[in-house]
PDB file of C-alpha atoms and ligand atoms in Angstrom:
ATOM      1  CA  MET A  58     -75.129   1.200  46.509  1.00 55.00           C
ATOM      2  CA  SER A  59     -73.582  -1.246  48.946  1.00 56.00           C
ATOM      3  CA  MET A  60     -75.361  -3.015  51.806  1.00 56.00           C
ATOM      4  CA  THR A  61     -74.410  -0.138  54.120  1.00 57.00           C
ATOM      5  CA  GLY A  62     -76.262   2.381  51.931  1.00 64.00           C
ATOM      6  CA  LEU A  63     -72.949   3.966  50.959  1.00 62.00           C
ATOM      7  CA  PRO A  64     -71.833   4.174  47.319  1.00 77.00           C
ATOM      8  CA  SER A  65     -69.779   1.261  45.991  1.00 92.00           C
ATOM      9  CA  TYR A  66     -65.996   1.395  46.275  1.00 96.00           C
ATOM     10  CA  ASP A  67     -64.295   2.777  43.143  1.00 96.00           C
ATOM     11  CA  ASP A  68     -61.346   0.507  42.394  1.00 97.00           C
ATOM     12  CA  GLY A  69     -59.802   3.159  40.117  1.00 97.00           C
ATOM     13  CA  ASN A  70     -59.295   5.816  42.798  1.00 98.00           C
ATOM     14  CA  VAL A  71     -55.785   7.174  43.199  1.00 98.00           C
ATOM     15  CA  PHE A  72     -55.054   5.432  46.503  1.00 98.00           C
ATOM     16  CA  ALA A  73     -56.217   2.073  45.106  1.00 98.00           C
ATOM     17  CA  ARG A  74     -53.718   2.653  42.308  1.00 98.00           C
ATOM     18  CA  ILE A  75     -50.976   3.538  44.807  1.00 98.00           C
ATOM     19  CA  LEU A  76     -51.744   0.289  46.699  1.00 98.00           C
ATOM     20  CA  ARG A  77     -51.344  -1.668  43.450  1.00 98.00           C
ATOM     21  CA  ASN A  78     -48.092   0.208  42.678  1.00 97.00           C
ATOM     22  CA  GLU A  79     -49.618   1.529  39.449  1.00 98.00           C
ATOM     23  CA  ILE A  80     -48.551   5.040  40.404  1.00 97.00           C
ATOM     24  CA  PRO A  81     -45.566   5.950  42.565  1.00 98.00           C
ATOM     25  CA  SER A  82     -45.672   7.192  46.135  1.00 98.00           C
ATOM     26  CA  LYS A  83     -43.090   7.884  48.813  1.00 98.00           C
ATOM     27  CA  ARG A  84     -43.950   5.009  51.150  1.00 98.00           C
ATOM     28  CA  VAL A  85     -42.828   5.314  54.739  1.00 98.00           C
ATOM     29  CA  HIS A  86     -44.541   2.259  56.232  1.00 98.00           C
ATOM     30  CA  GLU A  87     -46.205  -0.941  55.148  1.00 97.00           C
ATOM     31  CA  ASP A  88     -47.536  -3.911  57.053  1.00 98.00           C
ATOM     32  CA  GLU A  89     -50.281  -6.513  56.751  1.00 98.00           C
ATOM     33  CA  TRP A  90     -53.088  -4.001  57.308  1.00 98.00           C
ATOM     34  CA  ALA A  91     -51.963  -0.588  56.131  1.00 98.00           C
ATOM     35  CA  ILE A  92     -49.544   1.433  54.086  1.00 98.00           C
ATOM     36  CA  ALA A  93     -48.423   5.016  54.687  1.00 98.00           C
ATOM     37  CA  PHE A  94     -46.897   7.528  52.307  1.00 98.00           C
ATOM     38  CA  HIS A  95     -46.161  11.244  52.079  1.00 98.00           C
ATOM     39  CA  ASP A  96     -48.994  13.470  50.889  1.00 98.00           C
ATOM     40  CA  ILE A  97     -48.225  14.865  47.436  1.00 98.00           C
ATOM     41  CA  SER A  98     -49.216  18.367  48.578  1.00 98.00           C
ATOM     42  CA  PRO A  99     -48.041  18.647  52.206  1.00 98.00           C
ATOM     43  CA  GLN A 100     -49.910  21.042  54.505  1.00 96.00           C
ATOM     44  CA  ALA A 101     -47.345  20.778  57.345  1.00 97.00           C
ATOM     45  CA  PRO A 102     -43.637  19.829  57.671  1.00 98.00           C
ATOM     46  CA  VAL A 103     -44.829  16.258  58.236  1.00 98.00           C
ATOM     47  CA  HIS A 104     -47.941  15.245  56.290  1.00 98.00           C
ATOM     48  CA  ILE A 105     -48.393  11.518  55.911  1.00 98.00           C
ATOM     49  CA  LEU A 106     -51.416   9.540  54.765  1.00 99.00           C
ATOM     50  CA  VAL A 107     -52.175   6.158  56.327  1.00 99.00           C
ATOM     51  CA  ILE A 108     -54.577   3.917  54.423  1.00 99.00           C
ATOM     52  CA  PRO A 109     -55.922   0.410  55.002  1.00 98.00           C
ATOM     53  CA  ARG A 110     -55.140  -2.230  52.381  1.00 98.00           C
ATOM     54  CA  GLY A 111     -58.821  -3.152  52.154  1.00 98.00           C
ATOM     55  CA  PRO A 112     -61.353  -1.434  49.856  1.00 98.00           C
ATOM     56  CA  TYR A 113     -63.115   1.042  52.162  1.00 98.00           C
ATOM     57  CA  ILE A 114     -64.425   4.414  51.040  1.00 98.00           C
ATOM     58  CA  SER A 115     -64.250   6.301  54.307  1.00 98.00           C
ATOM     59  CA  LEU A 116     -64.293   5.899  58.085  1.00 98.00           C
ATOM     60  CA  ALA A 117     -68.056   5.408  57.805  1.00 97.00           C
ATOM     61  CA  ASP A 118     -67.537   2.434  55.480  1.00 97.00           C
ATOM     62  CA  PHE A 119     -64.500   1.076  57.364  1.00 98.00           C
ATOM     63  CA  SER A 120     -66.191   1.173  60.770  1.00 98.00           C
ATOM     64  CA  ALA A 121     -69.269  -0.577  59.338  1.00 97.00           C
ATOM     65  CA  ARG A 122     -67.630  -3.308  57.238  1.00 97.00           C
ATOM     66  CA  ALA A 123     -64.040  -3.961  58.288  1.00 98.00           C
ATOM     67  CA  SER A 124     -63.187  -6.908  60.520  1.00 98.00           C
ATOM     68  CA  ASP A 125     -61.986  -6.373  64.076  1.00 98.00           C
ATOM     69  CA  ALA A 126     -58.513  -7.476  62.944  1.00 98.00           C
ATOM     70  CA  GLU A 127     -58.460  -4.907  60.130  1.00 98.00           C
ATOM     71  CA  ILE A 128     -59.624  -2.139  62.460  1.00 98.00           C
ATOM     72  CA  ALA A 129     -57.091  -3.001  65.142  1.00 98.00           C
ATOM     73  CA  GLY A 130     -54.279  -3.449  62.619  1.00 98.00           C
ATOM     74  CA  PHE A 131     -55.062  -0.187  60.879  1.00 98.00           C
ATOM     75  CA  TRP A 132     -55.172   1.986  64.012  1.00 98.00           C
ATOM     76  CA  ARG A 133     -52.020   0.360  65.371  1.00 98.00           C
ATOM     77  CA  ALA A 134     -50.340   1.312  62.087  1.00 98.00           C
ATOM     78  CA  VAL A 135     -51.502   4.935  62.453  1.00 98.00           C
ATOM     79  CA  GLY A 136     -49.922   5.104  65.908  1.00 98.00           C
ATOM     80  CA  ALA A 137     -46.764   3.352  64.741  1.00 98.00           C
ATOM     81  CA  VAL A 138     -46.248   5.766  61.846  1.00 98.00           C
ATOM     82  CA  ALA A 139     -46.581   8.760  64.184  1.00 98.00           C
ATOM     83  CA  ARG A 140     -44.069   7.170  66.554  1.00 98.00           C
ATOM     84  CA  GLU A 141     -41.674   6.277  63.735  1.00 97.00           C
ATOM     85  CA  HIS A 142     -41.665   9.934  62.635  1.00 97.00           C
ATOM     86  CA  GLY A 143     -40.990  11.322  66.106  1.00 96.00           C
ATOM     87  CA  LEU A 144     -44.333  13.089  66.315  1.00 98.00           C
ATOM     88  CA  GLU A 145     -45.213  12.090  69.874  1.00 96.00           C
ATOM     89  CA  ALA A 146     -42.773  14.414  71.650  1.00 97.00           C
ATOM     90  CA  LYS A 147     -44.411  17.656  70.520  1.00 97.00           C
ATOM     91  CA  GLY A 148     -47.780  16.293  69.424  1.00 98.00           C
ATOM     92  CA  TYR A 149     -49.507  16.058  66.101  1.00 98.00           C
ATOM     93  CA  ARG A 150     -52.953  15.844  64.499  1.00 98.00           C
ATOM     94  CA  ALA A 151     -54.706  12.800  63.045  1.00 98.00           C
ATOM     95  CA  LEU A 152     -57.600  13.725  60.793  1.00 98.00           C
ATOM     96  CA  THR A 153     -59.936  11.935  58.437  1.00 98.00           C
ATOM     97  CA  ASN A 154     -62.326  13.652  56.054  1.00 98.00           C
ATOM     98  CA  ILE A 155     -65.625  11.934  55.283  1.00 97.00           C
ATOM     99  CA  GLY A 156     -67.880  12.750  52.361  1.00 96.00           C
ATOM    100  CA  SER A 157     -68.683  16.127  50.846  1.00 95.00           C
ATOM    101  CA  ASP A 158     -69.154  18.244  53.997  1.00 94.00           C
ATOM    102  CA  GLY A 159     -65.977  16.623  55.328  1.00 95.00           C
ATOM    103  CA  GLY A 160     -64.090  17.727  52.216  1.00 94.00           C
ATOM    104  CA  GLN A 161     -63.019  14.200  51.261  1.00 97.00           C
ATOM    105  CA  GLU A 162     -61.445  14.141  47.794  1.00 98.00           C
ATOM    106  CA  VAL A 163     -60.102  10.605  47.499  1.00 98.00           C
ATOM    107  CA  PRO A 164     -62.711   7.859  48.104  1.00 98.00           C
ATOM    108  CA  HIS A 165     -60.382   5.391  49.865  1.00 98.00           C
ATOM    109  CA  PHE A 166     -60.356   5.739  53.665  1.00 98.00           C
ATOM    110  CA  HIS A 167     -57.264   7.594  54.837  1.00 98.00           C
ATOM    111  CA  VAL A 168     -56.000   9.259  57.981  1.00 99.00           C
ATOM    112  CA  HIS A 169     -53.869  12.365  57.602  1.00 98.00           C
ATOM    113  CA  LEU A 170     -51.020  12.773  60.097  1.00 98.00           C
ATOM    114  CA  PHE A 171     -49.863  16.367  60.440  1.00 98.00           C
ATOM    115  CA  GLY A 172     -46.928  17.457  62.556  1.00 98.00           C
ATOM    116  CA  GLY A 173     -43.710  19.408  62.802  1.00 97.00           C
ATOM    117  CA  ARG A 174     -45.263  22.762  63.711  1.00 97.00           C
ATOM    118  CA  PRO A 175     -48.055  24.146  65.927  1.00 97.00           C
ATOM    119  CA  LEU A 176     -51.222  23.339  64.005  1.00 96.00           C
ATOM    120  CA  GLY A 177     -53.568  26.089  65.162  1.00 91.00           C
ATOM    121  CA  ARG A 178     -57.334  25.920  65.197  1.00 86.00           C
ATOM    122  CA  MET A 179     -58.951  22.551  64.763  1.00 84.00           C
ATOM    123  CA  VAL A 180     -61.580  23.672  62.245  1.00 84.00           C
ATOM    124  CA  PRO A 181     -61.322  26.889  60.195  1.00 78.00           C
ATOM    125  CA  PRO A 182     -64.172  29.395  60.644  1.00 79.00           C
ATOM    126  CA  ALA A 183     -67.138  29.131  58.285  1.00 80.00           C
ATOM    127  CA  VAL A 184     -66.861  31.213  55.132  1.00 73.00           C
ATOM    128  CA  GLY A 185     -69.573  33.466  53.700  1.00 67.00           C
TER     129      GLY A 185
HETATM  130  P1  5GP I 144     -58.867  14.207  51.332  1.00 68.35           P
HETATM  131  O1  5GP I 144     -59.261  15.597  50.921  1.00 68.35           O
HETATM  132  O2  5GP I 144     -59.537  13.166  50.487  1.00 68.35           O
HETATM  133  O3  5GP I 144     -58.989  13.972  52.804  1.00 68.35           O
HETATM  134  O4  5GP I 144     -57.301  14.130  51.088  1.00 68.35           O
HETATM  135  C1  5GP I 144     -56.730  13.618  49.937  1.00 68.35           C
HETATM  136  C2  5GP I 144     -55.248  13.904  50.021  1.00 68.35           C
HETATM  137  O5  5GP I 144     -54.608  13.110  49.055  1.00 68.35           O
HETATM  138  C3  5GP I 144     -54.877  15.362  49.736  1.00 68.35           C
HETATM  139  O6  5GP I 144     -54.168  15.888  50.858  1.00 68.35           O
HETATM  140  C4  5GP I 144     -53.991  15.261  48.489  1.00 68.35           C
HETATM  141  O7  5GP I 144     -52.909  16.170  48.489  1.00 68.35           O
HETATM  142  C5  5GP I 144     -53.526  13.818  48.514  1.00 68.35           C
HETATM  143  N1  5GP I 144     -53.277  13.225  47.206  1.00 68.35           N
HETATM  144  C6  5GP I 144     -54.076  13.302  46.106  1.00 68.35           C
HETATM  145  N2  5GP I 144     -53.535  12.642  45.075  1.00 68.35           N
HETATM  146  C7  5GP I 144     -52.362  12.116  45.543  1.00 68.35           C
HETATM  147  C8  5GP I 144     -51.338  11.317  44.927  1.00 68.35           C
HETATM  148  O8  5GP I 144     -51.390  10.941  43.760  1.00 68.35           O
HETATM  149  N3  5GP I 144     -50.286  10.972  45.713  1.00 68.35           N
HETATM  150  C9  5GP I 144     -50.183  11.364  47.025  1.00 68.35           C
HETATM  151  N4  5GP I 144     -49.102  10.975  47.702  1.00 68.35           N
HETATM  152  N5  5GP I 144     -51.123  12.129  47.631  1.00 68.35           N
HETATM  153  C10 5GP I 144     -52.197  12.501  46.879  1.00 68.35           C
END
């Protein structure tokens, strides 16, 4: 456990490996604070993941531990990537999953950017 009560960051997660260029990705943006790349299994015509360079598990971890400069730099990158991909004209969705109820699979904080079609309901109805 870390000081925040969250689990420790796993340096072997797939996005950590993408950051270290140990596995390939289709990068569309990189700057001092963040990188962005296409999701391997796109759920919309545009589906890009934006991740901070620092070792944060989720938004919970990032908002608790990251510096003001990292937080500002990261969110500016999210907006820049959306702009660079022409998503502002018709709108888009930015989404981050946190933990098990959130459906988070990769334990490195990431924001999904979805666009290129109407995206429908914000949260699917409960099952069962
Ligand atoms: P989460 O469920 O954690 O919010 O989303 C993880 C996302 O990472 C999923 O949309 C999944 O398709 C994507 N993903 C998982 N492994 C890889 C990979 O190796 N490369 C890329 N580009 N995306 C991946």
